[in-house]
XYZ file of C-alpha atoms in Angstrom:
212
model
C 133.674 125.128 95.085
C 132.258 122.670 97.803
C 135.490 121.226 100.292
C 136.527 117.957 100.315
C 135.335 116.570 103.180
C 131.535 118.301 102.368
C 132.131 116.038 98.652
C 132.842 112.442 100.716
C 129.288 113.016 103.112
C 127.731 113.601 99.972
C 129.210 110.248 98.148
C 128.796 108.605 100.989
C 124.898 110.379 101.677
C 123.932 109.296 97.596
C 125.440 105.675 98.087
C 123.793 104.958 101.020
C 120.718 106.567 98.841
C 121.638 104.647 96.025
C 122.638 101.083 97.236
C 118.706 100.994 98.354
C 116.762 98.738 95.204
C 114.326 101.676 94.908
C 112.210 102.481 91.890
C 114.811 102.698 88.995
C 116.880 99.167 90.681
C 113.825 97.699 90.821
C 113.617 98.425 87.095
C 117.246 97.850 86.717
C 116.542 94.478 88.447
C 113.654 93.668 86.618
C 114.673 93.948 83.400
C 118.184 91.947 83.514
C 115.602 89.085 85.111
C 112.499 89.090 81.830
C 115.486 89.781 79.627
C 119.456 89.407 80.327
C 122.850 91.635 80.333
C 122.381 94.018 78.527
C 118.745 95.218 78.572
C 120.021 96.130 82.403
C 123.116 98.301 81.192
C 120.700 99.831 79.050
C 118.406 100.840 81.349
C 121.170 102.063 83.403
C 122.210 104.712 81.149
C 119.228 106.057 80.592
C 117.955 105.953 84.089
C 121.392 108.310 85.104
C 120.197 110.630 81.787
C 116.834 110.921 83.741
C 118.366 111.632 86.993
C 120.659 114.591 85.695
C 118.171 116.287 84.334
C 116.635 116.220 87.224
C 120.133 118.002 88.243
C 120.623 120.726 86.183
C 116.824 121.627 86.560
C 117.458 121.724 91.057
C 120.462 123.403 90.047
C 118.917 125.877 87.774
C 115.514 126.284 90.090
C 114.104 124.144 92.431
C 117.849 124.179 93.431
C 117.798 128.100 94.055
C 115.394 128.815 95.290
C 115.993 126.188 98.900
C 119.449 126.974 99.685
C 118.035 130.858 100.192
C 114.796 129.792 102.043
C 115.565 127.241 104.920
C 111.472 127.423 105.479
C 111.695 125.782 103.150
C 113.851 123.807 102.820
C 112.212 122.203 105.128
C 108.995 121.266 103.800
C 110.206 120.725 101.321
C 112.153 117.906 103.963
C 109.704 116.700 105.556
C 107.280 115.957 102.631
C 109.126 114.168 101.149
C 110.639 112.336 103.842
C 106.538 111.155 104.363
C 107.201 110.954 100.579
C 109.902 108.161 101.488
C 108.136 106.509 103.825
C 104.842 105.866 101.652
C 106.954 104.568 98.741
C 109.335 102.082 101.374
C 105.672 101.266 102.200
C 104.364 101.304 98.992
C 107.138 98.263 97.737
C 107.015 96.113 100.633
C 103.775 95.794 100.213
C 103.961 94.690 96.201
C 107.657 93.182 96.850
C 105.885 90.095 94.869
C 106.116 92.648 91.957
C 109.305 91.287 90.692
C 107.971 87.185 89.596
C 105.583 88.766 87.962
C 108.249 91.279 85.638
C 110.790 87.939 85.753
C 107.741 85.513 84.236
C 105.853 88.120 81.858
C 109.827 89.372 80.138
C 109.155 87.972 76.285
C 111.508 88.694 73.903
C 113.941 91.813 74.658
C 113.606 94.804 73.893
C 115.718 97.055 71.262
C 118.257 98.995 72.732
C 116.506 102.392 71.836
C 113.228 101.637 73.360
C 114.640 100.238 76.435
C 117.571 103.132 77.046
C 113.790 105.206 77.136
C 112.454 103.655 79.105
C 114.961 103.750 81.860
C 115.359 107.426 81.076
C 111.047 107.899 82.071
C 111.483 106.090 85.754
C 115.411 108.278 85.993
C 114.014 110.699 85.982
C 110.638 110.777 87.206
C 112.304 108.332 89.277
C 110.725 110.819 92.994
C 112.990 109.046 95.856
C 115.825 111.193 93.819
C 113.908 113.928 93.493
C 113.841 114.052 96.960
C 117.192 113.561 97.285
C 118.594 116.440 95.085
C 115.949 118.930 95.871
C 116.062 118.543 99.381
C 119.318 117.285 100.336
C 121.517 117.967 98.101
C 121.923 121.940 99.169
C 123.021 121.319 102.189
C 125.892 119.546 100.810
C 126.268 122.858 98.512
C 129.029 126.142 100.076
C 127.176 128.513 99.844
C 130.008 131.263 100.879
C 132.355 130.334 97.602
C 129.552 130.865 95.261
C 128.338 129.245 92.167
C 125.983 127.196 93.976
C 124.232 125.931 90.400
C 128.268 124.381 89.207
C 128.342 122.859 93.456
C 125.221 121.670 92.299
C 125.535 120.308 88.927
C 129.258 118.905 90.785
C 127.403 117.066 93.590
C 125.151 116.191 91.098
C 127.926 114.363 88.949
C 129.316 112.858 92.325
C 125.571 111.147 92.329
C 125.492 110.000 89.495
C 128.703 108.096 88.899
C 127.763 106.399 91.855
C 124.607 105.740 90.409
C 125.947 103.850 86.822
C 128.884 102.048 89.285
C 125.753 100.738 91.930
C 122.473 99.905 89.513
C 125.251 97.820 87.069
C 125.961 96.308 89.334
C 122.713 94.764 90.259
C 121.404 94.755 87.264
C 124.308 92.735 87.026
C 123.547 90.294 89.360
C 120.396 89.639 88.981
C 121.366 88.797 84.973
C 123.381 86.297 86.108
C 121.647 84.949 88.598
C 118.083 85.067 86.840
C 118.155 82.068 86.729
C 118.274 81.265 90.546
C 116.039 83.832 91.444
C 113.197 82.323 89.252
C 112.790 78.922 91.116
C 111.863 81.089 94.248
C 109.305 84.128 94.146
C 110.252 84.407 97.519
C 113.482 85.601 96.215
C 112.631 87.818 94.191
C 109.309 88.973 97.160
C 112.713 89.451 99.105
C 114.555 92.420 97.807
C 111.265 93.607 96.640
C 110.124 94.185 101.007
C 114.630 94.933 101.677
C 114.292 97.463 99.256
C 111.055 98.962 100.870
C 112.255 98.725 104.781
C 115.713 100.676 103.600
C 113.355 103.603 101.602
C 111.653 103.373 105.486
C 113.851 103.736 107.515
C 115.962 106.531 105.122
C 112.680 109.067 104.927
C 112.925 108.830 108.777
C 116.696 109.286 108.577
C 116.293 112.756 106.040
C 113.030 113.881 108.445
C 115.496 114.147 111.805
C 118.495 115.768 110.161
C 119.634 118.915 107.293
C 120.385 122.167 108.049
C 119.937 123.632 111.521
C 120.552 127.800 109.860
């Protein structure tokens, strides 16, 4: 199994990724602003389930290939880093979208529909896909064996952190609906900050990683 140092390092890296308002976080915030606390928390659960599906897929398939090949790892890491930069620029340019989400909230959706929408966003979140495929394998202790089990454990750590952080985002946004709604600039700031942070994360991923 991964060492304590690897688990702590992975937890720290996961926290840095999760705390950045990427696609899933922005979706949770949008649901919180438009529909309130219950919708936000239901969306968080859906996001988490979707993200763990990605963990299982990486652990049983893509992760094994990446873990064995430095060339594949490096190529995927650079492509993923470039895509994160692209997403960051896109999020920054579309930073006014949360205002439209707030204005078009309407009636609250049913719990199952909200859960499904959260799941769909979580399983299709490119930021999470890139992280699990390109970053997670480098925290696996290959000499200890049980690579898939180690990835599943690391993925569980990621998702536990995600539940806490995303719930805080959602609850905070739900509590501040009126304050945010009074100023479109405040809404735009959330998306803009997240976009810039994703650009920084992409650059960081590009210049770090395995050397073997």
